[in-house]
């Protein structure tokens, strides 16, 4: 299928000859911490710190290619040759905040962490933030030196207790997902492990994850909190928890997030991971998923299982929300004269790069909702929070409706292609 293969081709930069892992990298990880700061019209990125650790859990092929454009990118360039030797993309909570009214008035700072394979030689590391038009809004570069005595080695003699819930393969060739406990006291860890196992079971029950069970490892990490539960600001209920998460992010009651990115990554020292799921010990409804950052979801709510899959669709799959409401506060998220980078929505500016090859000849564009049974995959208006001008692949999908039991064909194909990209298949 063309869907993500073409997207990867369009976003890939640099020569493929530069991507040989053993020629450029050690089997270790370089963690780079940043502070993202400013307000809507003035954004900056600052290096905060670096540290090294044993083992590299990420991909070892196609290193100079991007899975998606994303809202931000990290690029590693060999100092001697100028070759791009590693790239990855991500999104951040900070960039979501930039679209809020608060960001027009007062500056703010948030944390961001990237993991890259440890360069053997001097390398320039560049972090770039993009706006909704894919234009650069902030960028910073620094030189990594292997002999830099200030880049310490993370000690792993106090690894947090953890259990492997599913082992599909070795970290060299499987995708490692860490599940963290939020708002569980030490006495509640049995409940956490039960909820983590349920999350894994649910994710792996959906295609295409079910067909790729051997391509995933899931580990549950028992990060304890002083208090049970998580903070619910609208109820004036504040808790002391491992990652200080809370509902009402950007004053949206059900949006559950945390900005303690450094703390999250600190908790995973000594444990191989590429993607992160955080389970919140609460029966309040809500969650959040940020591409290549984390999924955070309420583990005691009756809709926990479908919600964790939906949010993992964001954080792992880079999928956009397909729901929309007239007058939604986020309805201007996607400019209608620019093609979104997410694979499951389109403004028709570059539909060839999306699911066009999956629709059958004669499918009307836009596709009328009343003909959804006739056209299970089409071009349905409404998506990405916008009632008009943004289109989704199907009338119903896991990324639109919590009661719908599957991903639509386009989302399924996109996730499948992304898994193949990460695993080199």
Short mmCIF file of C-alpha atoms in Angstrom, two decimals:
data_model
loop_
_atom_site.label_atom_id
_atom_site.label_comp_id
_atom_site.label_asym_id
_atom_site.label_seq_id
_atom_site.Cartn_x
_atom_site.Cartn_y
_atom_site.Cartn_z
CA UNK A 1 0.00 0.00 0.00
CA UNK A 2 1.14 3.50 -0.82
CA UNK A 3 -0.22 5.25 2.24
CA UNK A 4 2.67 5.57 4.68
CA UNK A 5 5.33 4.33 2.25
CA UNK A 6 4.82 7.47 0.21
CA UNK A 7 4.64 9.65 3.32
CA UNK A 8 7.98 8.29 4.50
CA UNK A 9 9.51 8.86 1.08
CA UNK A 10 8.29 12.45 1.01
CA UNK A 11 9.65 13.26 4.47
CA UNK A 12 12.95 11.37 4.23
CA UNK A 13 16.04 13.54 3.89
CA UNK A 14 19.72 12.60 3.65
CA UNK A 15 21.50 9.77 1.92
CA UNK A 16 20.54 6.23 2.90
CA UNK A 17 24.23 5.27 2.81
CA UNK A 18 24.73 7.39 5.94
CA UNK A 19 22.36 5.29 8.03
CA UNK A 20 24.51 2.27 8.87
CA UNK A 21 24.16 1.92 12.62
CA UNK A 22 27.49 0.23 13.37
CA UNK A 23 29.46 2.80 11.38
CA UNK A 24 28.14 5.75 13.35
CA UNK A 25 26.77 4.65 16.71
CA UNK A 26 27.55 2.71 19.86
CA UNK A 27 24.98 0.30 21.28
CA UNK A 28 24.03 2.98 23.80
CA UNK A 29 21.57 5.85 24.20
CA UNK A 30 22.12 9.59 24.43
CA UNK A 31 19.32 11.34 26.29
CA UNK A 32 19.04 15.04 25.49
CA UNK A 33 16.83 17.29 27.63
CA UNK A 34 15.46 20.63 26.42
CA UNK A 35 13.44 23.54 27.73
CA UNK A 36 10.82 24.84 25.29
CA UNK A 37 9.75 28.36 26.18
CA UNK A 38 8.16 31.58 25.02
CA UNK A 39 4.70 32.50 23.81
CA UNK A 40 2.75 32.33 20.56
CA UNK A 41 4.82 34.90 18.67
CA UNK A 42 8.25 34.20 20.19
CA UNK A 43 9.39 30.61 20.79
CA UNK A 44 12.81 29.38 21.86
CA UNK A 45 14.49 26.03 22.50
CA UNK A 46 17.33 25.63 25.00
CA UNK A 47 19.57 22.68 25.77
CA UNK A 48 19.13 21.62 29.41
CA UNK A 49 21.33 18.54 29.75
CA UNK A 50 22.68 15.29 28.30
CA UNK A 51 23.33 11.82 29.70
CA UNK A 52 24.38 8.42 28.39
CA UNK A 53 23.05 4.95 29.18
CA UNK A 54 23.77 1.42 28.05
CA UNK A 55 21.76 -0.13 25.24
CA UNK A 56 19.78 1.34 22.34
CA UNK A 57 16.14 0.25 22.05
CA UNK A 58 15.30 2.23 18.91
CA UNK A 59 15.48 1.35 15.25
CA UNK A 60 18.83 0.41 13.63
CA UNK A 61 17.91 1.00 9.99
CA UNK A 62 16.53 3.85 7.88
CA UNK A 63 18.17 6.05 10.49
CA UNK A 64 18.27 9.15 8.31
CA UNK A 65 14.54 8.97 7.49
CA UNK A 66 11.54 10.40 9.29
CA UNK A 67 8.48 8.28 10.09
CA UNK A 68 6.34 11.45 9.77
CA UNK A 69 7.02 15.18 9.55
CA UNK A 70 5.55 15.64 13.02
CA UNK A 71 5.40 18.94 14.89
CA UNK A 72 9.07 18.71 15.73
CA UNK A 73 12.20 16.90 14.63
CA UNK A 74 15.58 15.88 16.01
CA UNK A 75 18.48 15.53 13.58
CA UNK A 76 21.94 14.10 14.27
CA UNK A 77 24.66 15.11 11.80
CA UNK A 78 28.18 13.69 11.66
CA UNK A 79 30.57 16.59 12.39
CA UNK A 80 33.34 15.38 10.05
CA UNK A 81 31.28 14.50 6.98
CA UNK A 82 28.12 16.58 7.38
CA UNK A 83 26.02 13.46 6.75
CA UNK A 84 22.65 13.11 8.46
CA UNK A 85 22.99 9.90 10.49
CA UNK A 86 19.76 9.92 12.51
CA UNK A 87 16.36 11.63 12.45
CA UNK A 88 13.11 11.30 14.33
CA UNK A 89 9.93 13.34 14.76
CA UNK A 90 7.61 14.15 17.65
CA UNK A 91 4.95 16.46 18.99
CA UNK A 92 4.84 18.29 22.32
CA UNK A 93 2.33 19.55 24.85
CA UNK A 94 4.08 22.92 24.63
CA UNK A 95 3.16 23.29 20.97
CA UNK A 96 -0.46 22.51 21.77
CA UNK A 97 -0.33 25.24 24.42
CA UNK A 98 0.95 27.72 21.81
CA UNK A 99 -2.48 27.56 20.16
CA UNK A 100 -4.28 28.64 23.34
CA UNK A 101 -5.35 32.17 24.24
CA UNK A 102 -3.01 32.13 27.25
CA UNK A 103 -0.02 31.79 24.91
CA UNK A 104 -0.79 35.13 23.29
CA UNK A 105 -0.30 36.97 26.58
CA UNK A 106 2.15 35.26 28.92
CA UNK A 107 5.30 33.20 28.25
CA UNK A 108 5.66 29.69 29.57
CA UNK A 109 8.30 26.94 29.68
CA UNK A 110 7.95 23.16 29.40
CA UNK A 111 10.27 20.17 29.31
CA UNK A 112 11.06 17.94 26.36
CA UNK A 113 13.34 14.91 26.05
CA UNK A 114 14.65 13.08 22.99
CA UNK A 115 16.55 9.80 22.85
CA UNK A 116 19.07 9.24 20.06
CA UNK A 117 21.63 6.48 19.48
CA UNK A 118 24.98 7.43 21.02
CA UNK A 119 27.30 8.79 18.28
CA UNK A 120 30.78 7.27 18.06
CA UNK A 121 32.26 10.58 16.91
CA UNK A 122 31.52 14.27 17.25
CA UNK A 123 28.02 15.05 16.03
CA UNK A 124 25.75 18.07 15.77
CA UNK A 125 22.33 17.54 17.33
CA UNK A 126 19.55 19.86 16.16
CA UNK A 127 16.07 20.18 17.63
CA UNK A 128 13.46 21.88 15.43
CA UNK A 129 9.90 22.95 16.24
CA UNK A 130 7.35 23.45 13.45
CA UNK A 131 4.03 25.27 13.30
CA UNK A 132 0.80 24.00 11.76
CA UNK A 133 2.06 25.06 8.33
CA UNK A 134 5.21 22.94 8.80
CA UNK A 135 7.32 26.10 9.05
CA UNK A 136 10.21 26.34 11.52
CA UNK A 137 9.33 28.42 14.59
CA UNK A 138 12.35 27.57 16.77
CA UNK A 139 15.57 25.62 16.44
CA UNK A 140 18.76 24.97 18.37
CA UNK A 141 21.92 22.98 17.67
CA UNK A 142 24.79 21.83 19.85
CA UNK A 143 27.93 19.75 19.38
CA UNK A 144 28.10 16.38 21.12
CA UNK A 145 31.65 15.27 21.94
CA UNK A 146 32.28 11.65 23.03
CA UNK A 147 35.02 12.87 25.40
CA UNK A 148 32.85 15.52 27.08
CA UNK A 149 33.36 14.89 30.79
CA UNK A 150 30.14 16.75 31.63
CA UNK A 151 27.96 14.21 29.81
CA UNK A 152 27.45 11.68 32.56
CA UNK A 153 26.45 8.04 32.47
CA UNK A 154 23.05 7.22 33.97
CA UNK A 155 23.43 4.78 36.83
CA UNK A 156 21.12 1.79 36.69
CA UNK A 157 21.85 0.23 40.07
CA UNK A 158 18.43 1.38 41.35
CA UNK A 159 16.10 0.33 38.56
CA UNK A 160 12.44 0.69 39.52
CA UNK A 161 10.67 -2.69 39.94
CA UNK A 162 9.06 -3.82 36.70
CA UNK A 163 7.44 -6.80 34.99
CA UNK A 164 7.49 -7.83 31.35
CA UNK A 165 3.88 -8.34 30.29
CA UNK A 166 4.56 -9.28 26.68
CA UNK A 167 7.83 -10.19 24.97
CA UNK A 168 7.58 -10.36 21.19
CA UNK A 169 11.33 -10.21 20.51
CA UNK A 170 14.66 -8.70 21.44
CA UNK A 171 14.96 -4.93 21.87
CA UNK A 172 17.20 -4.88 18.78
CA UNK A 173 14.30 -5.74 16.50
CA UNK A 174 11.08 -5.21 18.50
CA UNK A 175 9.29 -2.03 19.56
CA UNK A 176 9.65 -1.46 23.31
CA UNK A 177 6.71 0.12 25.15
CA UNK A 178 6.99 1.03 28.83
CA UNK A 179 3.84 1.37 30.96
CA UNK A 180 4.20 3.60 34.03
CA UNK A 181 2.06 3.82 37.17
CA UNK A 182 0.62 7.25 38.08
CA UNK A 183 -1.31 7.76 41.30
CA UNK A 184 -0.79 4.22 42.58
CA UNK A 185 0.67 3.91 46.07
CA UNK A 186 3.13 1.13 46.84
CA UNK A 187 0.24 -0.86 48.30
CA UNK A 188 -1.74 -0.55 45.04
CA UNK A 189 0.81 -2.00 42.63
CA UNK A 190 -1.10 -5.26 42.19
CA UNK A 191 -3.95 -3.17 40.78
CA UNK A 192 -1.51 -1.33 38.53
CA UNK A 193 -0.12 -4.56 37.09
CA UNK A 194 -3.68 -5.77 36.47
CA UNK A 195 -4.57 -2.54 34.65
CA UNK A 196 -1.31 -2.62 32.65
CA UNK A 197 -2.01 -6.19 31.55
CA UNK A 198 -5.50 -5.14 30.46
CA UNK A 199 -4.04 -2.28 28.41
CA UNK A 200 -1.63 -4.63 26.63
CA UNK A 201 -4.36 -7.18 26.01
CA UNK A 202 -6.63 -4.52 24.52
CA UNK A 203 -3.99 -2.93 22.28
CA UNK A 204 -2.90 -6.31 20.92
CA UNK A 205 -6.53 -7.26 20.20
CA UNK A 206 -6.78 -4.53 17.53
CA UNK A 207 -5.47 -4.87 14.02
CA UNK A 208 -2.82 -4.28 12.93
CA UNK A 209 -1.26 -4.68 16.40
CA UNK A 210 -2.67 -8.21 16.69
CA UNK A 211 -0.90 -9.22 13.49
CA UNK A 212 2.34 -7.71 14.83
CA UNK A 213 2.37 -9.20 18.33
CA UNK A 214 5.92 -10.45 17.79
CA UNK A 215 7.06 -6.91 16.99
CA UNK A 216 6.22 -5.48 20.44
CA UNK A 217 7.54 -5.73 23.97
CA UNK A 218 5.51 -4.29 26.86
CA UNK A 219 6.99 -3.72 30.32
CA UNK A 220 5.05 -2.44 33.35
CA UNK A 221 7.07 -0.15 35.63
CA UNK A 222 5.81 0.23 39.21
CA UNK A 223 6.45 3.93 39.82
CA UNK A 224 4.94 4.66 43.28
CA UNK A 225 3.02 7.78 44.29
CA UNK A 226 2.60 9.26 47.75
CA UNK A 227 -1.15 9.72 47.18
CA UNK A 228 -3.71 7.46 45.56
CA UNK A 229 -5.47 8.94 42.55
CA UNK A 230 -4.60 11.93 40.35
CA UNK A 231 -5.38 15.63 40.49
CA UNK A 232 -8.81 16.84 39.35
CA UNK A 233 -8.64 20.66 39.38
CA UNK A 234 -12.35 21.26 38.72
CA UNK A 235 -13.06 19.39 41.98
CA UNK A 236 -10.22 21.23 43.76
CA UNK A 237 -8.71 17.80 44.40
CA UNK A 238 -4.91 17.90 44.18
CA UNK A 239 -2.69 14.86 44.69
CA UNK A 240 1.01 14.20 45.24
CA UNK A 241 1.78 11.71 42.48
CA UNK A 242 4.79 10.35 40.63
CA UNK A 243 4.34 12.58 37.56
CA UNK A 244 2.05 15.36 38.85
CA UNK A 245 -0.54 14.70 36.15
CA UNK A 246 -3.90 16.45 36.19
CA UNK A 247 -7.14 16.84 34.29
CA UNK A 248 -8.31 20.18 32.84
CA UNK A 249 -5.22 20.71 30.73
CA UNK A 250 -5.79 24.00 28.88
CA UNK A 251 -9.09 24.17 30.84
CA UNK A 252 -10.50 21.13 29.02
CA UNK A 253 -12.03 18.97 31.77
CA UNK A 254 -11.21 15.57 30.31
CA UNK A 255 -7.73 16.36 28.98
CA UNK A 256 -5.33 14.49 31.29
CA UNK A 257 -1.62 15.29 30.83
CA UNK A 258 1.65 15.94 32.64
CA UNK A 259 4.49 18.31 31.83
CA UNK A 260 7.02 16.42 33.99
CA UNK A 261 8.82 14.90 31.02
CA UNK A 262 12.22 14.72 32.71
CA UNK A 263 10.74 12.82 35.65
CA UNK A 264 9.05 10.34 33.30
CA UNK A 265 12.34 9.55 31.59
CA UNK A 266 14.20 9.41 34.92
CA UNK A 267 11.81 6.68 36.03
CA UNK A 268 12.79 4.51 33.06
CA UNK A 269 16.53 4.41 33.67
CA UNK A 270 17.86 0.91 33.07
CA UNK A 271 14.73 -0.21 31.19
CA UNK A 272 14.64 -0.36 27.37
CA UNK A 273 11.87 1.83 25.96
CA UNK A 274 10.85 3.73 22.85
CA UNK A 275 7.22 4.56 23.60
CA UNK A 276 5.48 5.38 26.88
CA UNK A 277 2.03 4.69 28.29
CA UNK A 278 1.09 6.17 31.68
CA UNK A 279 -1.88 4.71 33.55
CA UNK A 280 -3.67 7.04 35.97
CA UNK A 281 -5.31 5.51 39.02
CA UNK A 282 -8.66 7.28 38.67
CA UNK A 283 -12.22 6.62 37.57
CA UNK A 284 -12.55 10.13 36.10
CA UNK A 285 -13.02 10.03 32.33
CA UNK A 286 -10.18 11.33 30.20
CA UNK A 287 -6.72 10.97 28.80
CA UNK A 288 -4.27 12.31 26.26
CA UNK A 289 -1.84 11.07 23.65
CA UNK A 290 1.07 13.06 22.18
CA UNK A 291 3.00 11.67 19.20
CA UNK A 292 6.32 10.11 20.26
CA UNK A 293 5.90 11.57 23.74
CA UNK A 294 3.39 9.58 25.82
CA UNK A 295 -0.11 8.22 26.27
CA UNK A 296 -1.82 9.03 29.56
CA UNK A 297 -5.20 7.55 30.37
CA UNK A 298 -7.55 6.87 33.28
CA UNK A 299 -7.29 3.20 34.23
CA UNK A 300 -10.41 2.81 36.39
CA UNK A 301 -12.99 4.38 34.09
CA UNK A 302 -15.40 1.93 32.36
CA UNK A 303 -14.12 3.14 28.95
CA UNK A 304 -10.47 2.57 29.87
CA UNK A 305 -9.82 -0.16 27.31
CA UNK A 306 -11.02 1.65 24.16
CA UNK A 307 -9.56 4.97 25.36
CA UNK A 308 -6.06 3.57 25.88
CA UNK A 309 -6.14 2.21 22.32
CA UNK A 310 -7.33 5.57 20.97
CA UNK A 311 -4.61 7.48 22.83
CA UNK A 312 -1.95 4.97 21.74
CA UNK A 313 -3.16 5.69 18.20
CA UNK A 314 -1.98 9.26 18.84
CA UNK A 315 1.27 8.66 20.73
CA UNK A 316 2.50 5.65 18.77
CA UNK A 317 0.66 5.87 15.46
CA UNK A 318 0.74 9.63 14.92
CA UNK A 319 -2.98 9.53 14.13
CA UNK A 320 -5.17 12.61 14.37
CA UNK A 321 -8.52 12.82 16.11
CA UNK A 322 -11.31 12.26 13.61
CA UNK A 323 -14.10 13.76 15.68
CA UNK A 324 -15.42 17.30 15.21
CA UNK A 325 -18.00 19.66 16.59
CA UNK A 326 -19.40 22.91 15.24
CA UNK A 327 -17.65 25.74 17.06
CA UNK A 328 -15.07 23.46 18.72
CA UNK A 329 -12.41 25.47 20.56
CA UNK A 330 -9.73 23.60 18.56
CA UNK A 331 -11.41 23.83 15.15
CA UNK A 332 -8.62 25.99 13.71
CA UNK A 333 -5.89 23.47 14.53
CA UNK A 334 -5.38 22.53 10.87
CA UNK A 335 -5.09 25.31 8.23
CA UNK A 336 -7.24 24.24 5.32
CA UNK A 337 -4.73 25.38 2.70
CA UNK A 338 -2.02 23.05 4.09
CA UNK A 339 -1.97 19.23 4.07
CA UNK A 340 -1.78 17.89 7.65
CA UNK A 341 1.11 15.52 8.37
CA UNK A 342 -1.10 13.00 10.17
CA UNK A 343 -1.95 10.09 7.84
CA UNK A 344 -5.68 9.82 8.64
CA UNK A 345 -6.93 13.33 7.85
CA UNK A 346 -6.64 15.45 4.72
CA UNK A 347 -7.49 18.91 3.45
CA UNK A 348 -7.23 17.48 -0.10
CA UNK A 349 -4.17 19.69 -0.74
CA UNK A 350 -2.05 16.57 -1.19
CA UNK A 351 -4.49 13.67 -1.05
CA UNK A 352 -2.13 11.53 -3.14
CA UNK A 353 0.06 11.20 -0.04
CA UNK A 354 -2.81 9.86 2.06
CA UNK A 355 -5.29 7.00 1.52
CA UNK A 356 -6.28 7.85 -2.07
CA UNK A 357 -4.97 4.51 -3.35
CA UNK A 358 -7.30 2.68 -0.94
CA UNK A 359 -10.60 4.11 -2.17
CA UNK A 360 -12.37 2.27 -4.96
CA UNK A 361 -12.94 3.95 -8.35
CA UNK A 362 -16.09 6.00 -8.54
CA UNK A 363 -16.10 6.95 -4.86
CA UNK A 364 -17.56 10.46 -4.61
CA UNK A 365 -15.29 13.12 -3.07
CA UNK A 366 -16.49 14.28 -0.60
CA UNK A 367 -18.27 11.04 0.26
CA UNK A 368 -21.83 11.45 1.59
CA UNK A 369 -22.26 10.00 5.09
CA UNK A 370 -25.53 8.36 4.03
CA UNK A 371 -23.48 6.21 1.64
CA UNK A 372 -21.05 4.99 4.31
CA UNK A 373 -22.23 1.37 3.93
CA UNK A 374 -21.49 1.54 0.21
CA UNK A 375 -18.09 3.20 0.70
CA UNK A 376 -16.39 1.84 3.85
CA UNK A 377 -13.40 3.97 2.95
CA UNK A 378 -13.87 7.32 1.27
CA UNK A 379 -13.41 11.04 1.95
CA UNK A 380 -15.86 12.08 4.66
CA UNK A 381 -16.00 15.73 5.64
CA UNK A 382 -15.30 16.50 9.28
CA UNK A 383 -12.18 15.61 11.25
CA UNK A 384 -9.31 17.10 13.20
CA UNK A 385 -11.88 19.08 15.28
CA UNK A 386 -13.15 20.87 12.15
CA UNK A 387 -16.68 20.47 10.84
CA UNK A 388 -15.70 21.75 7.39
CA UNK A 389 -12.61 21.53 5.18
CA UNK A 390 -10.89 18.59 6.90
CA UNK A 391 -11.73 15.04 5.82
CA UNK A 392 -11.46 11.58 7.40
CA UNK A 393 -11.19 8.15 5.73
CA UNK A 394 -14.36 6.52 7.13
CA UNK A 395 -17.61 7.51 8.76
CA UNK A 396 -16.62 5.66 11.96
CA UNK A 397 -13.25 4.63 13.37
CA UNK A 398 -11.46 4.03 16.68
CA UNK A 399 -9.99 7.53 16.26
CA UNK A 400 -13.49 9.07 16.15
CA UNK A 401 -15.74 7.07 18.43
CA UNK A 402 -14.99 5.22 21.68
CA UNK A 403 -17.69 2.67 20.94
CA UNK A 404 -16.41 1.74 17.48
CA UNK A 405 -14.56 -1.59 17.71
CA UNK A 406 -11.81 -1.17 15.09
CA UNK A 407 -9.49 1.25 13.37
CA UNK A 408 -10.74 2.19 9.91
CA UNK A 409 -8.90 0.69 6.89
CA UNK A 410 -6.76 3.81 6.38
CA UNK A 411 -5.68 4.00 10.03
CA UNK A 412 -4.98 0.28 10.04
CA UNK A 413 -2.82 0.59 6.92
CA UNK A 414 -0.96 3.60 8.35
CA UNK A 415 -0.15 1.85 11.64
CA UNK A 416 0.88 -1.30 9.76
CA UNK A 417 3.29 0.66 7.56
CA UNK A 418 4.69 2.50 10.59
CA UNK A 419 5.37 -0.77 12.43
CA UNK A 420 7.13 -2.09 9.33
CA UNK A 421 9.20 1.10 9.17
CA UNK A 422 10.30 0.76 12.79
CA UNK A 423 11.10 -2.92 12.49
CA UNK A 424 12.67 -2.84 9.04
CA UNK A 425 10.20 -5.19 7.38
#
